[in-house]
């Protein structure tokens, strides 16, 4: 009897992104403001477009919303094309919610009327949806109030309820928390994130604040000069940055310069590996202030070298400041007069001129060729 043919289980279909943009480009006066941007956002996922002002974040959002037309590229929602350079679904039919920095509430409408603005259907069903959302954001008691009587945080929550009322598949948020008081911002962000997750919307958040991106995003797309230069989970973006600018965007940095010889760079702090960098090339060794180790001077001697921390180099304190949960110490190095910054938990305020020895964690350094 012949062998039966081998059967294999059908391969599961890849999940379809709720939002996908492909090779978006937009230019003004011949200058590309958004240059070949592509990304995917799944249902229930929060993706953050993070970058400095003017890098193209908000223009990308406006193209997705349909209020700005791309020069090239495509926008897809749930596997269906909604916009290219020929075909275009109008903004009001894209099932996309919008939240902006200024909240944009209608001052002549009550809270209930603001939230119900984008709803259709029977009056009772609209009222029920308004009451449900205001209850979820803790503002049901303000249902008949007007925006001018609310605080900034309360207005932000009304704007969130209004954006969610039509049950959008996608939520676009452009710096929505930047107008809030620092004391309220974290609580409002956390509450907003919880509600968005419950709605299972795909969220694309624009911000220039790394802390906000790290706090809210499942994935960060780091933008610079109109392009996405790195994309990934917050942990990976922070701990495996692509270049010096990516490190610097998330925190203060120290830079030590050197020249490669035999895949090694010699510095006053010992040798650093520079694999793949040709001999004679200049490199920058980048380290964050919290990863510099401080030790006391012992009659002109410092600590012994270690595999993890390398060789100690001496400097003198320029200034020290207490920052609340940590102290920032600035040290002028003996070998070249450069200034390095180190942060220390709690209170550490050495006097100016005090000698200290610094060591650098090898596993926390980034070595980049000089561009």
Coordinates of C-alpha atoms in Angstrom, one line a residue:
X1 CA 0.0 0.0 0.0
X2 CA 1.6 3.3 -1.0
X3 CA 2.4 5.8 1.7
X4 CA -0.2 8.4 2.3
X5 CA 1.0 11.9 1.3
X6 CA 2.4 14.0 4.1
X7 CA -0.1 16.7 5.3
X8 CA 0.9 19.9 7.0
X9 CA -1.4 22.1 9.0
X10 CA -2.4 25.3 7.2
X11 CA -0.3 28.3 8.3
X12 CA -2.2 30.8 10.4
X13 CA -2.8 34.1 8.7
X14 CA -0.7 37.0 9.9
X15 CA -2.7 39.4 12.0
X16 CA -3.9 42.4 10.1
X17 CA -2.8 45.8 11.4
X18 CA -5.5 48.2 12.5
X19 CA -3.5 51.0 10.9
X20 CA -0.7 50.7 8.4
X21 CA 1.0 53.5 6.6
X22 CA 3.4 52.8 3.7
X23 CA 6.1 55.1 2.4
X24 CA 4.3 58.4 3.2
X25 CA 6.0 61.5 1.9
X26 CA 5.0 65.1 2.1
X27 CA 7.0 68.2 1.1
X28 CA 6.5 71.9 1.3
X29 CA 8.4 74.3 -1.0
X30 CA 10.5 71.4 -2.2
X31 CA 11.6 70.3 1.3
X32 CA 10.5 66.9 2.5
X33 CA 8.8 67.3 5.9
X34 CA 7.8 63.6 6.0
X35 CA 10.1 61.4 4.1
X36 CA 9.3 57.7 3.4
X37 CA 7.6 57.0 6.7
X38 CA 6.1 53.5 7.2
X39 CA 4.7 51.9 10.4
X40 CA 2.0 49.5 11.6
X41 CA -0.3 49.7 14.7
X42 CA -2.3 46.7 15.9
X43 CA -5.7 46.9 17.7
X44 CA -5.1 47.8 21.3
X45 CA -1.6 48.9 20.7
X46 CA -0.2 52.3 21.6
X47 CA 2.5 53.5 19.3
X48 CA 4.3 56.8 19.9
X49 CA 5.8 59.1 17.3
X50 CA 8.6 60.6 19.3
X51 CA 10.9 63.4 18.1
X52 CA 11.9 67.1 18.3
X53 CA 9.6 69.8 17.1
X54 CA 9.6 70.1 13.4
X55 CA 10.5 66.5 12.6
X56 CA 7.3 65.7 10.8
X57 CA 5.2 64.0 13.6
X58 CA 2.1 66.2 13.4
X59 CA 2.2 66.3 9.6
X60 CA 2.1 62.5 9.6
X61 CA -0.9 62.5 11.9
X62 CA -2.7 65.0 9.7
X63 CA -2.2 62.8 6.7
X64 CA -3.6 59.8 8.5
X65 CA -6.6 61.9 9.7
X66 CA -7.2 63.1 6.1
X67 CA -6.8 66.8 6.7
X68 CA -3.5 66.8 4.9
X69 CA -2.8 65.0 1.5
X70 CA 0.4 63.0 1.1
X71 CA 2.5 63.4 -2.1
X72 CA 3.2 59.7 -2.2
X73 CA 2.4 56.7 -0.1
X74 CA -0.6 54.7 1.1
X75 CA -2.8 54.5 4.3
X76 CA -4.5 51.3 5.2
X77 CA -7.1 50.6 7.9
X78 CA -8.0 46.9 8.8
X79 CA -6.4 45.7 5.5
X80 CA -8.4 48.2 3.3
X81 CA -6.8 51.1 1.4
X82 CA -8.3 54.4 2.6
X83 CA -5.9 56.8 0.8
X84 CA -3.2 56.9 -1.8
X85 CA -2.5 59.6 -4.4
X86 CA -5.6 58.7 -6.4
X87 CA -8.2 57.2 -4.1
X88 CA -9.2 59.0 -0.9
X89 CA -11.8 58.2 1.8
X90 CA -13.1 61.5 3.3
X91 CA -11.9 62.2 6.9
X92 CA -15.4 61.8 8.4
X93 CA -15.7 58.3 7.1
X94 CA -12.3 57.0 8.3
X95 CA -13.5 55.9 11.8
X96 CA -10.6 57.9 13.3
X97 CA -10.7 59.8 16.6
X98 CA -8.6 62.9 17.2
X99 CA -7.3 64.5 20.3
X100 CA -5.2 67.7 20.3
X101 CA -3.2 69.8 22.7
X102 CA -5.9 72.5 23.1
X103 CA -8.8 70.0 23.6
X104 CA -10.9 72.1 21.1
X105 CA -14.1 71.9 23.1
X106 CA -17.1 74.0 21.9
X107 CA -17.5 76.7 24.5
X108 CA -21.2 77.2 23.7
X109 CA -22.1 73.5 24.1
X110 CA -22.5 71.7 27.4
X111 CA -20.3 68.8 28.4
X112 CA -23.0 66.3 27.2
X113 CA -23.5 68.2 23.9
X114 CA -19.7 68.2 23.3
X115 CA -19.4 64.5 23.9
X116 CA -22.4 63.7 21.7
X117 CA -21.3 66.0 18.9
X118 CA -20.1 63.2 16.6
X119 CA -22.8 60.7 17.4
X120 CA -25.8 59.7 15.3
X121 CA -28.9 57.6 16.0
X122 CA -31.7 57.8 18.4
X123 CA -31.5 60.4 21.2
X124 CA -31.8 57.8 23.9
X125 CA -28.9 55.8 22.6
X126 CA -26.7 58.9 22.2
X127 CA -27.5 60.0 25.8
X128 CA -26.7 56.5 27.1
X129 CA -23.3 56.6 25.3
X130 CA -22.5 60.0 26.7
X131 CA -23.4 59.0 30.3
X132 CA -21.3 55.8 29.9
X133 CA -18.2 57.6 28.8
X134 CA -18.5 60.5 31.3
X135 CA -18.9 57.9 34.0
X136 CA -15.7 56.1 32.9
X137 CA -13.7 59.4 33.0
X138 CA -15.2 60.4 36.3
X139 CA -17.2 63.4 35.1
X140 CA -20.8 62.4 35.1
X141 CA -21.6 65.0 37.6
X142 CA -20.5 67.7 35.1
X143 CA -22.8 66.4 32.3
X144 CA -24.7 69.7 32.1
X145 CA -21.8 72.0 32.8
X146 CA -19.9 74.1 30.3
X147 CA -16.2 73.9 29.4
X148 CA -15.3 77.2 30.9
X149 CA -16.3 75.9 34.4
X150 CA -13.9 72.9 34.2
X151 CA -10.2 72.6 35.0
X152 CA -7.7 71.8 32.4
X153 CA -7.6 68.1 33.4
X154 CA -11.4 67.9 33.3
X155 CA -11.5 69.4 29.9
X156 CA -8.9 66.9 28.7
X157 CA -11.1 64.1 29.9
X158 CA -14.2 65.5 28.2
X159 CA -12.1 65.7 25.0
X160 CA -11.2 62.1 25.4
X161 CA -14.8 61.1 25.9
X162 CA -15.8 63.0 22.8
X163 CA -13.1 61.4 20.7
X164 CA -14.2 57.9 21.9
X165 CA -17.9 58.4 21.6
X166 CA -18.2 57.2 18.0
X167 CA -16.1 54.1 18.8
X168 CA -13.3 54.9 16.4
X169 CA -11.0 52.1 15.3
X170 CA -8.0 54.4 15.5
X171 CA -7.2 57.2 17.9
X172 CA -4.7 59.9 16.9
X173 CA -3.3 62.1 19.7
X174 CA -1.2 65.1 19.1
X175 CA 0.6 66.3 22.3
X176 CA -2.7 65.9 24.2
X177 CA -1.2 66.3 27.7
X178 CA 1.3 69.1 27.2
X179 CA -1.1 71.8 28.5
X180 CA -1.7 70.1 31.8
X181 CA -0.1 70.9 35.1
X182 CA 2.8 68.5 35.9
X183 CA 1.0 67.3 39.1
X184 CA -2.0 66.1 37.1
X185 CA -0.3 64.9 34.0
X186 CA 0.8 61.4 35.1
X187 CA -2.7 60.6 36.6
X188 CA -4.5 61.8 33.5
X189 CA -2.1 59.9 31.2
X190 CA -2.6 56.7 33.1
X191 CA -6.4 57.0 33.1
X192 CA -6.4 57.8 29.4
X193 CA -4.3 54.8 28.6
X194 CA -6.5 52.5 30.6
X195 CA -9.6 53.7 28.8
X196 CA -8.0 53.4 25.3
X197 CA -6.9 49.9 26.0
X198 CA -10.4 49.0 27.1
X199 CA -11.8 50.4 23.8
X200 CA -9.2 48.2 21.8
X201 CA -8.5 51.2 19.5
X202 CA -5.1 51.5 17.8
X203 CA -3.5 54.6 19.2
X204 CA -0.9 56.7 17.5
X205 CA 0.4 59.3 20.0
X206 CA 2.7 62.2 19.0
X207 CA 5.0 63.7 21.6
X208 CA 8.4 65.3 22.0
X209 CA 8.7 64.1 25.6
X210 CA 10.6 60.9 26.1
X211 CA 9.1 60.3 29.6
X212 CA 5.6 60.4 28.1
X213 CA 6.6 57.9 25.3
X214 CA 8.2 55.5 27.8
X215 CA 5.2 55.7 30.1
X216 CA 2.5 55.2 27.5
X217 CA 3.8 53.4 24.4
X218 CA 4.0 49.7 23.5
X219 CA 6.2 50.8 20.7
X220 CA 8.2 53.9 19.9
X221 CA 9.0 55.3 16.5
X222 CA 11.8 57.8 16.9
X223 CA 11.6 60.5 14.2
X224 CA 14.3 62.9 13.0
X225 CA 14.2 65.2 10.0
X226 CA 11.1 63.6 8.6
X227 CA 12.2 60.0 8.8
X228 CA 11.8 57.2 11.3
X229 CA 15.3 56.4 12.4
X230 CA 14.6 53.7 14.9
X231 CA 11.5 51.7 16.0
X232 CA 10.8 49.2 18.7
X233 CA 9.7 48.6 22.3
X234 CA 10.7 51.3 24.8
X235 CA 13.1 49.1 26.5
X236 CA 15.0 48.3 23.3
X237 CA 15.0 51.9 22.1
X238 CA 16.5 53.0 25.4
X239 CA 19.0 50.3 25.8
X240 CA 20.0 49.6 22.2
X241 CA 20.0 53.1 20.6
X242 CA 21.0 53.4 17.0
X243 CA 23.3 56.4 17.3
X244 CA 24.5 59.2 19.7
X245 CA 21.5 61.4 19.0
X246 CA 19.1 58.6 19.9
X247 CA 20.9 58.2 23.3
X248 CA 20.8 62.0 23.9
X249 CA 17.1 62.3 23.2
X250 CA 16.2 60.2 26.2
X251 CA 18.7 61.6 28.7
X252 CA 21.8 63.7 29.4
X253 CA 25.0 62.1 28.0
X254 CA 28.7 62.2 28.4
X255 CA 30.9 61.7 25.4
X256 CA 34.5 60.5 25.4
X257 CA 36.4 60.6 22.1
X258 CA 39.0 58.2 20.9
X259 CA 40.7 56.5 17.9
X260 CA 40.4 52.9 16.9
X261 CA 43.5 50.6 16.8
X262 CA 42.9 46.9 16.2
X263 CA 39.2 47.1 17.2
X264 CA 40.1 48.8 20.5
X265 CA 40.0 52.4 21.6
X266 CA 42.4 53.6 24.3
X267 CA 41.1 56.2 26.8
X268 CA 42.1 57.4 30.3
X269 CA 39.3 55.0 31.4
X270 CA 41.0 52.0 29.8
X271 CA 40.3 50.2 26.5
X272 CA 36.9 50.0 24.8
X273 CA 35.9 47.5 22.2
X274 CA 35.0 49.0 18.8
X275 CA 34.2 45.9 16.6
X276 CA 33.8 46.5 12.9
X277 CA 35.3 50.0 13.0
X278 CA 38.3 50.4 10.8
X279 CA 41.7 51.4 12.2
X280 CA 42.3 55.1 12.5
X281 CA 38.6 55.9 12.6
X282 CA 37.4 58.3 15.3
X283 CA 34.7 57.1 17.7
X284 CA 32.6 58.5 20.4
X285 CA 32.0 56.5 23.6
X286 CA 28.6 57.6 25.0
X287 CA 27.5 57.0 28.6
X288 CA 24.6 58.3 30.7
X289 CA 25.4 60.2 33.9
X290 CA 23.7 57.5 36.1
X291 CA 26.1 54.9 34.8
X292 CA 29.3 56.6 35.9
X293 CA 30.7 55.3 39.1
X294 CA 32.2 57.7 41.6
X295 CA 34.9 56.8 44.1
X296 CA 36.8 58.9 46.7
X297 CA 40.4 59.9 46.4
X298 CA 42.8 58.0 48.7
X299 CA 45.9 60.2 49.0
X300 CA 46.2 60.6 45.2
X301 CA 45.2 57.0 44.4
X302 CA 41.9 55.7 43.1
X303 CA 40.2 52.3 43.1
X304 CA 41.9 49.3 41.4
X305 CA 40.8 48.5 37.8
X306 CA 38.0 46.0 37.3
X307 CA 36.7 44.1 34.3
X308 CA 33.3 45.7 34.6
X309 CA 34.3 49.2 35.4
X310 CA 37.7 49.5 33.7
X311 CA 40.4 52.0 34.8
X312 CA 39.6 54.9 37.1
X313 CA 40.4 58.5 36.0
X314 CA 40.7 61.5 38.3
X315 CA 38.9 64.8 38.3
X316 CA 37.8 67.6 40.5
X317 CA 34.3 68.6 41.5
X318 CA 33.1 71.8 39.7
X319 CA 29.6 71.9 41.2
X320 CA 27.0 69.5 42.8
X321 CA 23.3 70.0 43.0
X322 CA 20.5 68.1 44.7
X323 CA 17.7 67.3 42.2
X324 CA 15.1 65.7 44.5
X325 CA 15.6 62.0 44.2
X326 CA 19.3 62.2 43.1
X327 CA 22.3 64.5 43.1
X328 CA 24.0 65.8 39.9
X329 CA 27.8 66.2 40.2
X330 CA 29.9 67.8 37.5
X331 CA 33.6 66.9 37.4
X332 CA 36.4 68.5 35.4
X333 CA 38.7 65.7 34.3
X334 CA 42.5 66.0 34.9
X335 CA 43.6 64.4 31.6
X336 CA 41.9 66.9 29.2
X337 CA 39.8 69.4 31.2
X338 CA 36.6 68.0 29.9
X339 CA 33.4 68.1 32.0
X340 CA 31.6 64.8 32.9
X341 CA 28.3 64.6 34.7
X342 CA 27.4 61.9 37.1
X343 CA 24.2 61.3 39.1
X344 CA 24.1 59.7 42.5
X345 CA 21.0 58.5 44.3
X346 CA 19.9 60.6 47.3
X347 CA 22.1 63.4 48.7
X348 CA 25.8 63.6 47.6
X349 CA 27.1 67.2 47.6
X350 CA 30.9 67.2 47.5
X351 CA 32.5 70.7 47.7
X352 CA 34.0 72.3 44.6
X353 CA 37.7 71.3 44.1
X354 CA 37.3 68.0 45.9
X355 CA 39.2 65.2 44.0
X356 CA 37.1 62.2 42.9
X357 CA 37.8 59.2 40.7
X358 CA 35.4 58.1 38.0
X359 CA 34.9 54.6 36.5
X360 CA 32.7 53.7 33.5
X361 CA 30.4 50.7 33.3
X362 CA 31.4 48.8 30.2
X363 CA 28.0 47.2 29.8
X364 CA 26.3 50.6 29.8
X365 CA 28.5 52.3 27.2
X366 CA 27.7 52.9 23.5
X367 CA 30.5 53.2 21.0
X368 CA 29.6 55.0 17.7
X369 CA 31.8 56.0 14.8
X370 CA 32.0 59.7 14.3
X371 CA 29.9 60.7 11.4

